[in-house]
mmCIF file of C-alpha atoms in Angstrom:
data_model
loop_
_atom_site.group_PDB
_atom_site.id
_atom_site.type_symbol
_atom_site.label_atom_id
_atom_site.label_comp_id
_atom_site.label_asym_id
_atom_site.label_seq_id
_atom_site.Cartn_x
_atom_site.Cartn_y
_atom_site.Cartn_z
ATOM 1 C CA UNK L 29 97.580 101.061 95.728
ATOM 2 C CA UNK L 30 98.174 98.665 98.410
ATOM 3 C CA UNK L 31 101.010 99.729 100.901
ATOM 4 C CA UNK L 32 101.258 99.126 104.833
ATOM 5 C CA UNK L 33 102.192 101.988 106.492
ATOM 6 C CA UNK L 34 101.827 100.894 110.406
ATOM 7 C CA UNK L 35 104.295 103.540 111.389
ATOM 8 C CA UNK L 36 102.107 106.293 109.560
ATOM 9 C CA UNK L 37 98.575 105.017 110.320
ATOM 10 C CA UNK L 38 99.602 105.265 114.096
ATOM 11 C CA UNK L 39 100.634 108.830 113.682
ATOM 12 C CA UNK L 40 97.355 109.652 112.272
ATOM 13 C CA UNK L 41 95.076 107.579 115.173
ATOM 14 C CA UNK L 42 97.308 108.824 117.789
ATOM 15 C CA UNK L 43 95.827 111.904 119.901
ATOM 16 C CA UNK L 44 96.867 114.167 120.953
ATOM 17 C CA UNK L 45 97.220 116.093 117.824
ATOM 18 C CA UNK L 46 101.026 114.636 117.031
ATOM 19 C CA UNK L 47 103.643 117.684 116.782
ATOM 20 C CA UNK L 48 106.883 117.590 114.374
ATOM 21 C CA UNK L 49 108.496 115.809 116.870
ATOM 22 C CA UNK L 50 106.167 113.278 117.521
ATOM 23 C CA UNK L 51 105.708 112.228 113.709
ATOM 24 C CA UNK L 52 109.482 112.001 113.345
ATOM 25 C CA UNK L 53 109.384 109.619 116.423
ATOM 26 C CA UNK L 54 106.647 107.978 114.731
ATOM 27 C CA UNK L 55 108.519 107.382 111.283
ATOM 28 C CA UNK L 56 111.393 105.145 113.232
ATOM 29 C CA UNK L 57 109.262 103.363 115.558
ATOM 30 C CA UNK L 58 110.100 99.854 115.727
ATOM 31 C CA UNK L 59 107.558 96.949 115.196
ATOM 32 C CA UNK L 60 105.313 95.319 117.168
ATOM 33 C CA UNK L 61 107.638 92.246 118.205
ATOM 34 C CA UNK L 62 110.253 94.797 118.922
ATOM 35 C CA UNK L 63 108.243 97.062 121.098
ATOM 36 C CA UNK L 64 106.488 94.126 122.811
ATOM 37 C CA UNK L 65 110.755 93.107 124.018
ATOM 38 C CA UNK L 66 110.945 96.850 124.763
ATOM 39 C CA UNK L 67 113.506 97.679 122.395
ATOM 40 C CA UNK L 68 114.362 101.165 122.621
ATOM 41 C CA UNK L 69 116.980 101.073 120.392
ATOM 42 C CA UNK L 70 114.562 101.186 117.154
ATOM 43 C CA UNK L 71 113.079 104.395 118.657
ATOM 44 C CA UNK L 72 115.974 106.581 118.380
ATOM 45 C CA UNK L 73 116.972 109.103 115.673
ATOM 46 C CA UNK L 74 120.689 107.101 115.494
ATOM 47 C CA UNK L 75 119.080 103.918 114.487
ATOM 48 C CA UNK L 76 116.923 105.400 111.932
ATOM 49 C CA UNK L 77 119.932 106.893 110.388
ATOM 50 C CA UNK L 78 121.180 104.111 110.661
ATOM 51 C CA UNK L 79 118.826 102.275 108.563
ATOM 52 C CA UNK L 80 119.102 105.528 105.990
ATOM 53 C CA UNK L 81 122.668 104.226 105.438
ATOM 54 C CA UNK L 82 122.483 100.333 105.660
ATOM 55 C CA UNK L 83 119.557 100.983 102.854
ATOM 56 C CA UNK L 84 121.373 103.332 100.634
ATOM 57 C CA UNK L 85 124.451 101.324 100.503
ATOM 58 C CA UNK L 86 122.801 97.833 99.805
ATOM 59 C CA UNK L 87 119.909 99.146 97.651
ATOM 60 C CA UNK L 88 119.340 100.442 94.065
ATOM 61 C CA UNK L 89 121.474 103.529 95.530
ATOM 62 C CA UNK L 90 124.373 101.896 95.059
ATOM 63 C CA UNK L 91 124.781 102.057 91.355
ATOM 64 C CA UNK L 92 125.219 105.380 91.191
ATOM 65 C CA UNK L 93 127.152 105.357 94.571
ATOM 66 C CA UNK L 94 130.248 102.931 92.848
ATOM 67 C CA UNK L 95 130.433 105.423 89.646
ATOM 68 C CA UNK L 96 129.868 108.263 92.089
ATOM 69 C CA UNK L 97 133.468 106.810 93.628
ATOM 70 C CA UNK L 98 135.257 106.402 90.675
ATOM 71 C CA UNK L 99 134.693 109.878 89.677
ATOM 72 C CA UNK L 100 135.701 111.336 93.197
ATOM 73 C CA UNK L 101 138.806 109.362 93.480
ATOM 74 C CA UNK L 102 139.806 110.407 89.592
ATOM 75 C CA UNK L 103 139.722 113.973 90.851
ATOM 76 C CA UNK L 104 140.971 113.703 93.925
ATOM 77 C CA UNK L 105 144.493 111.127 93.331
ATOM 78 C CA UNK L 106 147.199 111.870 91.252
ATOM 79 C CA UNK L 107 146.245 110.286 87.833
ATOM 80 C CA UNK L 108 149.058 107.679 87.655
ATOM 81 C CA UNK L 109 147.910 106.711 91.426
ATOM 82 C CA UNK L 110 144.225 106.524 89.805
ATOM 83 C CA UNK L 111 145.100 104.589 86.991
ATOM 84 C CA UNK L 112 147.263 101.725 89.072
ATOM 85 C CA UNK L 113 144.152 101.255 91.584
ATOM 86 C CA UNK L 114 141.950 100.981 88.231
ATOM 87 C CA UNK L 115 144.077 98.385 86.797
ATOM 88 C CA UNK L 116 144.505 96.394 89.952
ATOM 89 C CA UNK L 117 140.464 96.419 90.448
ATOM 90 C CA UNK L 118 139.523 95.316 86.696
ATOM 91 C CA UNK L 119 142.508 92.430 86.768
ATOM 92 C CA UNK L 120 140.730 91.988 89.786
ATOM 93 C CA UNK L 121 137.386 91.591 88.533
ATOM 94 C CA UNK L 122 138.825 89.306 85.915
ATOM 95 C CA UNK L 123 140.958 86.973 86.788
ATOM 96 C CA UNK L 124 140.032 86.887 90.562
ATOM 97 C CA UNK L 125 137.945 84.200 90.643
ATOM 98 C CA UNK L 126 135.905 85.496 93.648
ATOM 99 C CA UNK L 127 132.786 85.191 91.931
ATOM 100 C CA UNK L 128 132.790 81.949 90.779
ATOM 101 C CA UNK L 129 134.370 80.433 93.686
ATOM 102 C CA UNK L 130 132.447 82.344 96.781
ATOM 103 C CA UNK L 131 135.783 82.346 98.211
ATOM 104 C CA UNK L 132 135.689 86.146 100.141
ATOM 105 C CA UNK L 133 132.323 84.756 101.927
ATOM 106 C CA UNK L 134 132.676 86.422 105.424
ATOM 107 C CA UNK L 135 131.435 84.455 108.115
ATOM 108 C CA UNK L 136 131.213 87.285 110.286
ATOM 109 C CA UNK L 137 129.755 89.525 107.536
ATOM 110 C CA UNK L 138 126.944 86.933 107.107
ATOM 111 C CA UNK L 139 126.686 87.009 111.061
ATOM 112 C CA UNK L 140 126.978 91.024 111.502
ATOM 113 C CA UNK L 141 123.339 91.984 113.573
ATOM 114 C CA UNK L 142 123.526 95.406 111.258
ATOM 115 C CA UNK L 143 121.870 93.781 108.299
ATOM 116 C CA UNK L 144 119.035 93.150 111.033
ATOM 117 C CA UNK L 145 118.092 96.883 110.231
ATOM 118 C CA UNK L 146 116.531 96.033 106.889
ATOM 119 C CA UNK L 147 113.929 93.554 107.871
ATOM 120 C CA UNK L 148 112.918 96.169 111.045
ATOM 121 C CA UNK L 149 112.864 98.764 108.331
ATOM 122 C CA UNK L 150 109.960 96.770 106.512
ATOM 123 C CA UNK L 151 108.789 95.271 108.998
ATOM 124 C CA UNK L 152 109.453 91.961 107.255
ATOM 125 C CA UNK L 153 108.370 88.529 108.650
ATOM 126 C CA UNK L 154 109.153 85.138 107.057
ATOM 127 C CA UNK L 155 106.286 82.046 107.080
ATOM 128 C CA UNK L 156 106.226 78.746 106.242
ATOM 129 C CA UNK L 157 103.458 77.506 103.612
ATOM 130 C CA UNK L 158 101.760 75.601 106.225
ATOM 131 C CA UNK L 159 98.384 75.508 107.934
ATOM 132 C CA UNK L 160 97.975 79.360 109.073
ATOM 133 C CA UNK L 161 94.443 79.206 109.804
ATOM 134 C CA UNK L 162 95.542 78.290 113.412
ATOM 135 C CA UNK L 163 97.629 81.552 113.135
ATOM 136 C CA UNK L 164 100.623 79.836 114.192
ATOM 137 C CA UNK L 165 103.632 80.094 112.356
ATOM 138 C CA UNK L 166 105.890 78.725 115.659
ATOM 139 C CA UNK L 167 104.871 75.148 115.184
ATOM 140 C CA UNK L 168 106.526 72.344 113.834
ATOM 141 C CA UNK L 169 104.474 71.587 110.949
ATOM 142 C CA UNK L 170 107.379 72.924 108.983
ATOM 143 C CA UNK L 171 110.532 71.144 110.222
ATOM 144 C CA UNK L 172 109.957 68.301 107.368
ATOM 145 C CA UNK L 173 110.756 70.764 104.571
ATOM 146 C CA UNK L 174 114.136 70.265 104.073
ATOM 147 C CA UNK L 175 116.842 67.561 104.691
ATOM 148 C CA UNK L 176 120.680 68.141 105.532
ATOM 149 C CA UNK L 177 121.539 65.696 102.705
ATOM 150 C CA UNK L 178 120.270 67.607 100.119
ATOM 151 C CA UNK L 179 120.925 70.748 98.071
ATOM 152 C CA UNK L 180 118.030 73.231 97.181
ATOM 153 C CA UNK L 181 116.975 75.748 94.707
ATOM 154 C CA UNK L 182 115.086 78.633 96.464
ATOM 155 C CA UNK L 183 113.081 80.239 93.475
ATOM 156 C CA UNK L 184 112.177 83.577 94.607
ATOM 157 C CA UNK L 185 109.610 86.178 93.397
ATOM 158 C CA UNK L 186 108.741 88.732 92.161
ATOM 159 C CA UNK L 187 112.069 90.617 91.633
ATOM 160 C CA UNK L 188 110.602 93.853 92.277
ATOM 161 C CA UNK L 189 112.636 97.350 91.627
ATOM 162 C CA UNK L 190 115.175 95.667 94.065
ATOM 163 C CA UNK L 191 114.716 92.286 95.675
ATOM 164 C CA UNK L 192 115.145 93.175 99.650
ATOM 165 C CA UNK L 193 113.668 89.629 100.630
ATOM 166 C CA UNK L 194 116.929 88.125 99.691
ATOM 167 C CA UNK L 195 118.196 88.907 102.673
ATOM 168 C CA UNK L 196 116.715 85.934 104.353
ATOM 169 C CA UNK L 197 119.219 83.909 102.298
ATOM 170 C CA UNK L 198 122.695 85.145 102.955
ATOM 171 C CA UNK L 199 122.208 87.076 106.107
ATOM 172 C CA UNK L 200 122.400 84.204 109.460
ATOM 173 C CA UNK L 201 121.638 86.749 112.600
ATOM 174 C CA UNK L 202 118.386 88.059 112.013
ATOM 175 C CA UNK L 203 116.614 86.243 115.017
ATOM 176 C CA UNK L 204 113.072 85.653 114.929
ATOM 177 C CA UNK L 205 113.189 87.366 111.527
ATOM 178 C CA UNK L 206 114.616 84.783 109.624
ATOM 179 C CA UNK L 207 113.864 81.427 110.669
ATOM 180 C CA UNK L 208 114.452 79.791 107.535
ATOM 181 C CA UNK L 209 118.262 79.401 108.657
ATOM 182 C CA UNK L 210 117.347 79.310 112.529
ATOM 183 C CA UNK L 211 115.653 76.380 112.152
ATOM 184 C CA UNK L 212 117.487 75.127 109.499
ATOM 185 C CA UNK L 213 121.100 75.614 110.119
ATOM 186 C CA UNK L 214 122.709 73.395 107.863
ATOM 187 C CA UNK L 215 121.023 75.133 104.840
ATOM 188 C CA UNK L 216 124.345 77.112 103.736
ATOM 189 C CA UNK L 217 122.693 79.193 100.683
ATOM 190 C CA UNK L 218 124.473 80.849 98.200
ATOM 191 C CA UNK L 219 122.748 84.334 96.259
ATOM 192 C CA UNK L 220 122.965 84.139 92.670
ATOM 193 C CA UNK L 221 123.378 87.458 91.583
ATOM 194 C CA UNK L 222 123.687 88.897 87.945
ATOM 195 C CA UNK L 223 126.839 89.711 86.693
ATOM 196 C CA UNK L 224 126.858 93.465 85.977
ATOM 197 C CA UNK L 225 125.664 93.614 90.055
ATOM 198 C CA UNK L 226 129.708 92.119 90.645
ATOM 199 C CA UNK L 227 131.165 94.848 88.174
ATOM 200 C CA UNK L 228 129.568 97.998 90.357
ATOM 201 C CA UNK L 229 132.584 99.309 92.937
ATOM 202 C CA UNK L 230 131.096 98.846 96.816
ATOM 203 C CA UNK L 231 127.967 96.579 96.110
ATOM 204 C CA UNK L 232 130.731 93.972 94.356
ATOM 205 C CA UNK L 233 132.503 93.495 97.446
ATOM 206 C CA UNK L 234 129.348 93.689 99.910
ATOM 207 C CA UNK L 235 128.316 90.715 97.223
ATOM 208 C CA UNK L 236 131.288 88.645 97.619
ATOM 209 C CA UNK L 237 131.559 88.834 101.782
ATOM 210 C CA UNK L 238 128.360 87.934 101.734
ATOM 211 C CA UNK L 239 128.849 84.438 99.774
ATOM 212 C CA UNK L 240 127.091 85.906 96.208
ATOM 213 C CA UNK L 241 127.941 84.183 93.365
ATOM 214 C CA UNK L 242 127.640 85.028 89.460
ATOM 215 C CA UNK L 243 124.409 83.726 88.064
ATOM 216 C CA UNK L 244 125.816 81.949 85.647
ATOM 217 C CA UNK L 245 124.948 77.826 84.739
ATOM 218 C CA UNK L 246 128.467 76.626 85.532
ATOM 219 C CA UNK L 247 129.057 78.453 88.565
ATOM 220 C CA UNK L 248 125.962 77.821 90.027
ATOM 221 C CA UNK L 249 126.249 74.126 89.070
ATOM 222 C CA UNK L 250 129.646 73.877 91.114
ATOM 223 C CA UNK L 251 128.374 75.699 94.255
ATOM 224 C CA UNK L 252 125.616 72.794 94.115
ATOM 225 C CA UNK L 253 128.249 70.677 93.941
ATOM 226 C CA UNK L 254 129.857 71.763 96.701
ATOM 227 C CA UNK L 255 127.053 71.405 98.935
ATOM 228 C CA UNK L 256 125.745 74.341 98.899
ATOM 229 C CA UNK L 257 122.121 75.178 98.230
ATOM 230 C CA UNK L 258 121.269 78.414 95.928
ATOM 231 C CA UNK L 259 118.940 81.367 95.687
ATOM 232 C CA UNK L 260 117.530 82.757 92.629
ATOM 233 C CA UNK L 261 115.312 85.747 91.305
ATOM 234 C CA UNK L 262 114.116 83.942 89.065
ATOM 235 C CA UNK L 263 112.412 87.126 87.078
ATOM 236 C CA UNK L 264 116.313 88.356 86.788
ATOM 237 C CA UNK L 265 116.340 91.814 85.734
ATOM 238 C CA UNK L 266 113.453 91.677 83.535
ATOM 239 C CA UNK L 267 111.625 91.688 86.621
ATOM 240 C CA UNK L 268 112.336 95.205 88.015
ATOM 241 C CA UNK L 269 111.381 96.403 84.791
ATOM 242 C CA UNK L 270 108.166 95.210 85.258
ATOM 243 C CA UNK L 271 107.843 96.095 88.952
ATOM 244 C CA UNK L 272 104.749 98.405 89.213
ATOM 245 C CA UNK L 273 102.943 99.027 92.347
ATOM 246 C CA UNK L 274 99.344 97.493 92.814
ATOM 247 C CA UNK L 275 100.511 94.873 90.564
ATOM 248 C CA UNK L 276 102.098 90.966 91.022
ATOM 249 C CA UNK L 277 103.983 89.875 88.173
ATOM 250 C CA UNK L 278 106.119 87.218 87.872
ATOM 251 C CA UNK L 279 108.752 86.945 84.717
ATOM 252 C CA UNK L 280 108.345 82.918 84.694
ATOM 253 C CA UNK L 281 106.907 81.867 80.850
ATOM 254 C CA UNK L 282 109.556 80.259 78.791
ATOM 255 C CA UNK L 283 112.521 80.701 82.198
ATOM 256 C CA UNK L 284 113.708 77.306 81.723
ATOM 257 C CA UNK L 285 117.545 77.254 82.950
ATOM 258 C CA UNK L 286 116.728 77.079 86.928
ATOM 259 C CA UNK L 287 114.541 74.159 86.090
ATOM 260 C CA UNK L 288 117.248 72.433 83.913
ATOM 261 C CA UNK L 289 119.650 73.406 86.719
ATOM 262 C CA UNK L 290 117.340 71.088 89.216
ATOM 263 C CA UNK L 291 116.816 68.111 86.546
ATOM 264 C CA UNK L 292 120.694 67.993 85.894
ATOM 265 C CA UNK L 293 121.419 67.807 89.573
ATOM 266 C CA UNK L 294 118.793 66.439 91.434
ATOM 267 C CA UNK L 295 118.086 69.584 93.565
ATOM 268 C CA UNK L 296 114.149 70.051 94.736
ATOM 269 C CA UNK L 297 112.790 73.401 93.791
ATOM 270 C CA UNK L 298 111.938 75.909 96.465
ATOM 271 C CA UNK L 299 109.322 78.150 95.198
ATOM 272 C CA UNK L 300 109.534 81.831 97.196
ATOM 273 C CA UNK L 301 106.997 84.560 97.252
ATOM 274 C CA UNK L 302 107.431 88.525 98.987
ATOM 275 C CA UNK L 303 104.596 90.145 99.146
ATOM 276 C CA UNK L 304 104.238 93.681 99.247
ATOM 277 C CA UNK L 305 107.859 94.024 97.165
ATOM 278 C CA UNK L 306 106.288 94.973 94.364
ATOM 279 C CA UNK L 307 104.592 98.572 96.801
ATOM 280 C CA UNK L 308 107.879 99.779 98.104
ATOM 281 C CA UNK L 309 109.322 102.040 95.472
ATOM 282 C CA UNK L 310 107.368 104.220 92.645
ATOM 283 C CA UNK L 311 108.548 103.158 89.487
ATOM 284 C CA UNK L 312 109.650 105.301 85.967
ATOM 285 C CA UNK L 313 107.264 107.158 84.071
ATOM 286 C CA UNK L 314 106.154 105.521 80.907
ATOM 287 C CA UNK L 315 108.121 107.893 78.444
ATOM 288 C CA UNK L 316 111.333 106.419 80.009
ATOM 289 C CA UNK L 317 110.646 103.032 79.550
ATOM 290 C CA UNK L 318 111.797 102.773 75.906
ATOM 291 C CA UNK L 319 115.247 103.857 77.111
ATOM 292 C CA UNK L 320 115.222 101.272 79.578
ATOM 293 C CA UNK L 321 114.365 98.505 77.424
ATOM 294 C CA UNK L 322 117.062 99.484 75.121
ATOM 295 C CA UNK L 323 119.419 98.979 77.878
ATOM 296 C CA UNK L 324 118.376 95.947 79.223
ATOM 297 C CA UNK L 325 118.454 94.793 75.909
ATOM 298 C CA UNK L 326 121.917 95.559 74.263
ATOM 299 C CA UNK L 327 123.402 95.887 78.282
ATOM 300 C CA UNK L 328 121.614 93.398 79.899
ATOM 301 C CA UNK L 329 121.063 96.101 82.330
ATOM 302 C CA UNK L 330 117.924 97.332 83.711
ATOM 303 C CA UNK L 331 118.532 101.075 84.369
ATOM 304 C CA UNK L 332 116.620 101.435 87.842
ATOM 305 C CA UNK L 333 114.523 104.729 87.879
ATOM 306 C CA UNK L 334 112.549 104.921 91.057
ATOM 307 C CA UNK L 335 111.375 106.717 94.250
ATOM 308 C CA UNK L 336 109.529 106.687 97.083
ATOM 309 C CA UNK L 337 106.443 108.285 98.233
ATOM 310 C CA UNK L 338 107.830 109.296 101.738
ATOM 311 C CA UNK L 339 111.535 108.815 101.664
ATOM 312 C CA UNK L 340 112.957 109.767 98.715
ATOM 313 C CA UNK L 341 115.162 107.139 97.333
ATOM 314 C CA UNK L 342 114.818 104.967 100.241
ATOM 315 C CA UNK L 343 111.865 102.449 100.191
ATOM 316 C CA UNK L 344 108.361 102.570 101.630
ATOM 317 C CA UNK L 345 108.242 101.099 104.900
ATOM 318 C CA UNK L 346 105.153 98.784 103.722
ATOM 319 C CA UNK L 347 105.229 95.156 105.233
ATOM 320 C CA UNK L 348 106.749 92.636 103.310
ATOM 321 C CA UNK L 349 105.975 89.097 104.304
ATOM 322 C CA UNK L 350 108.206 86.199 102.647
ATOM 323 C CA UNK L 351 106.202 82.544 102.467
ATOM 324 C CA UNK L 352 108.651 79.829 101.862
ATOM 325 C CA UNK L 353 106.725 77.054 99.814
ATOM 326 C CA UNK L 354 107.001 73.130 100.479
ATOM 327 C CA UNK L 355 110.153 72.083 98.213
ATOM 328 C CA UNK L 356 109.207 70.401 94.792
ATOM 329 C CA UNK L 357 110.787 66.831 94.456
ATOM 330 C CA UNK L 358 113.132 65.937 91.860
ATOM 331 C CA UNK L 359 114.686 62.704 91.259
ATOM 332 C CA UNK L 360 118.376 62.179 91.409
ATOM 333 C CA UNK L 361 119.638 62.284 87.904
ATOM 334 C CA UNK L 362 121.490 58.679 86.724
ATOM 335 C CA UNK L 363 123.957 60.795 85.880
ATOM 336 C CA UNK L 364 125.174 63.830 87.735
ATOM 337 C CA UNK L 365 125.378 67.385 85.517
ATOM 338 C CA UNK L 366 123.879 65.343 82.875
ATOM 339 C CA UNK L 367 121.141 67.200 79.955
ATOM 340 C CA UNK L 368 117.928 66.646 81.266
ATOM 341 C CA UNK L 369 115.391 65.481 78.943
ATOM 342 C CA UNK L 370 112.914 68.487 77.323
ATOM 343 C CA UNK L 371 109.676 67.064 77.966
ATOM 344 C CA UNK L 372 110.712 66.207 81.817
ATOM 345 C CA UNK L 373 111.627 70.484 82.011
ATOM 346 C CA UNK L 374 108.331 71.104 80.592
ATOM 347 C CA UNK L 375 106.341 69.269 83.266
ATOM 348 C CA UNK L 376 108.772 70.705 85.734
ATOM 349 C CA UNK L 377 108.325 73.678 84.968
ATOM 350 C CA UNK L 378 104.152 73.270 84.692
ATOM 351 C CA UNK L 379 104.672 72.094 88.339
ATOM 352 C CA UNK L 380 106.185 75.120 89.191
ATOM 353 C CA UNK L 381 104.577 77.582 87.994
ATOM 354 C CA UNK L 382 101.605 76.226 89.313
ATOM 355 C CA UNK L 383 102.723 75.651 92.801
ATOM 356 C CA UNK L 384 103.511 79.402 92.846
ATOM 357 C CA UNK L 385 100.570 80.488 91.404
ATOM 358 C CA UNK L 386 98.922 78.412 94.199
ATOM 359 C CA UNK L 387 101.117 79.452 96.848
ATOM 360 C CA UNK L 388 99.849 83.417 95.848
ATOM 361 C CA UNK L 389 96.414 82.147 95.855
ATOM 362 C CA UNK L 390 96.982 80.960 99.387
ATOM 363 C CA UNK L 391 98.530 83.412 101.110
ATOM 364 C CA UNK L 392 97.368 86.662 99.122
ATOM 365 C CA UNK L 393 93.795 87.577 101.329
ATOM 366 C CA UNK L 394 96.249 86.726 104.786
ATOM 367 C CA UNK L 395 98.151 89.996 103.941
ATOM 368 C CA UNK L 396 95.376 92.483 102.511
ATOM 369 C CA UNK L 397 96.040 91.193 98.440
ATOM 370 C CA UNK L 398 93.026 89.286 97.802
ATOM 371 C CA UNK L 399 91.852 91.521 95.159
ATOM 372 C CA UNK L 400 95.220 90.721 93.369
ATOM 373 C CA UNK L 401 95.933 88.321 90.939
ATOM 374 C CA UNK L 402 99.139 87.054 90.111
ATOM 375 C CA UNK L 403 100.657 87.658 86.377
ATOM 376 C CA UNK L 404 102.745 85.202 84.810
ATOM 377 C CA UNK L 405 105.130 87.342 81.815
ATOM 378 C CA UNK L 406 106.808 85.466 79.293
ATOM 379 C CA UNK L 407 110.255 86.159 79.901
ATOM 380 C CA UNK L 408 111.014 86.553 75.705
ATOM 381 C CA UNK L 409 108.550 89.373 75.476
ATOM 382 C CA UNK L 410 108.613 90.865 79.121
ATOM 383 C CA UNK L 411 107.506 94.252 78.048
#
């Protein structure tokens, strides 16, 4: 199995023989970029911690976190107490509207140089689907992708057992690590996440300062309309069920709606690859799947079971590297919101799947994946 460990392969080159001490200052070393700026800060004990907590509350972790709360504070509050906060946090839920309407986004959540402690975590770096063979992702070549009067559909993959490159979408301070929205500032993406993610206590209102949305046609058809452009895991949650290390899959046969979404407004499609998401967690053991499929089935739920080779429920620090593909053209409907015509999805979604496939192809022997090949899983029979 394919996973980059830089912090662990320098432990084992270093020499002297590392002590205790010197492995656990090799575990929270920073990256290269970082060290190069001499950025001690990465190198302490307090910022890995600090990652340990930024990781457990935005991850998978967080599931059981929210029902972890709701069974502390029903022990520890006076039951009619309990039951009021319930009842004020389902109406909530409900009738809020937050989810539809993005309006908790946080400008300074968005802004807040914490979340920068999950791309140093992985290491992550984001390219542009441009000429690399000049290894030279600082050039211009790329400032022609997008246009400030248009929206965009960012079609990421694969989904993994939790999709951390998402975080190049919603999250505006990460430097040199994101310069999708350096360089493009006027891209204002919203996350489309799926609903059941916006019913979980914590991660629902990390979600909703951070300008998610529900997934849903008609919500993500008005944030389009408002100017925003979106971001979708496309594999949905079909995808972290088939998230297995060693192997690229992508849940795209027969997922139609985010192309119908583009026809019926006129956005260009964005397709979004993350490689090395599919190496940072150790998934279930076979005999569990069947219980997972039931719930993902009748729950729409996919009932993460995972862990890590090194940090227990936190993931592998292997590399991820996002490559942002040139955007897809679609015309500007006649009529805007309007049914786009079948065979017109079809080819659009031919062209898609392609382009991805292509932009894999590309990319996969520049980060040690060229023995890979990229699965495409009907999305009807995903297991």
């Amino acid at each position: 199995l394919h996973s980059t460990r830089r912090k662990l392969t320098e432990y084992t080159t270093a020499t002297p023989p590392p002590t205790t001490t010197t492995m656990a200052a090799m575990a929270v070393a920073s990256s290269p970029k970082s060290r190069e700026k001499g950025d001690k800060t990465a190198n302490s004990w307090s910022y890995f911690l600090f990652q340990c907590l930024i990781l457990t509350v935005i991850g998978p972790t967080v599931f059981p976190l929210g029902a972890s709360l709701v069974v502390i504070l029903y022990w520890i509050l006076p039951f009619n107490v309990y039951s009021a906060l319930l009842v004020l946090y389902v109406c909530d839920c409900i009738f809020s509207g937050a989810h539809i309407s993005g309006s908790r986004t946080s400008s300074w959540l968005r802004r807040w140089k914490g979340w920068k402690a999950i791309p140093d975590w992985f290491d992550m770096e984001t390219h542009f689907d441009i000429n690399y063979l000049e290894d030279n992702d600082e050039n211009d070549m790329h400032k022609d992708f997008f246009s400030p009067d248009r929206t965009y559909i960012f079609a990421i993959h694969p989904h993994g057992l939790f999709a951390w490159g998402n975080v190049i979408c919603y999250c505006n301070n990460l430097g040199i690590r994101n310069p999708l929205l350096e360089d493009f500032p006027f891209l204002d993406i919203c996350m489309g996440v799926a609903t059941v993610v916006l019913q979980v206590p914590i991660m629902r209102e990390l979600c909703l300062g951070l300008g998610c949305r529900e997934v849903s046609r008609p919500t993500m058809t008005r944030a389009l309309r408002e100017g925003h452009s979106i971001a979708l895991n496309v594999c949905g949650e079909a995808g972290a069920l088939v998230a297995k290390p060693g192997f690229d899959n992508a849940v795209l046969e027969n997922r139609m709606g985010f192309v119908r979404l583009a026809l019926s407004t006129g956005s260009p499609l964005v397709p979004v690859y993350v490689f090395g998401l599919v190496d940072s967690y150790e998934t279930s053991p076979s005999w569990l799947r069947p219980i997972q499929r039931f719930f993902h089935k009748k729950l729409r739920w996919a009932l993460p079971v995972f862990y890590s080779e090194n940090f227990l429920w936190l993931p592998d620090q292997n590399k991820l590297d996002i490559v942002i593909g040139k955007p897809i053209d679609v015309p500007r409907p006649s009529e805007w919101g309007a049914k786009p015509d079948p065979q017109a999805v079809r080819e659009l979604h031919a062209a898609c799947t392609e382009a991805l496939k292509h932009l894999f192809d590309k990319h996969k022997g520049r980060f040690g994946f060229k023995d890979r090949t990229l699965k495409i899983v009907d999305a009807k029979k995903p297991y």
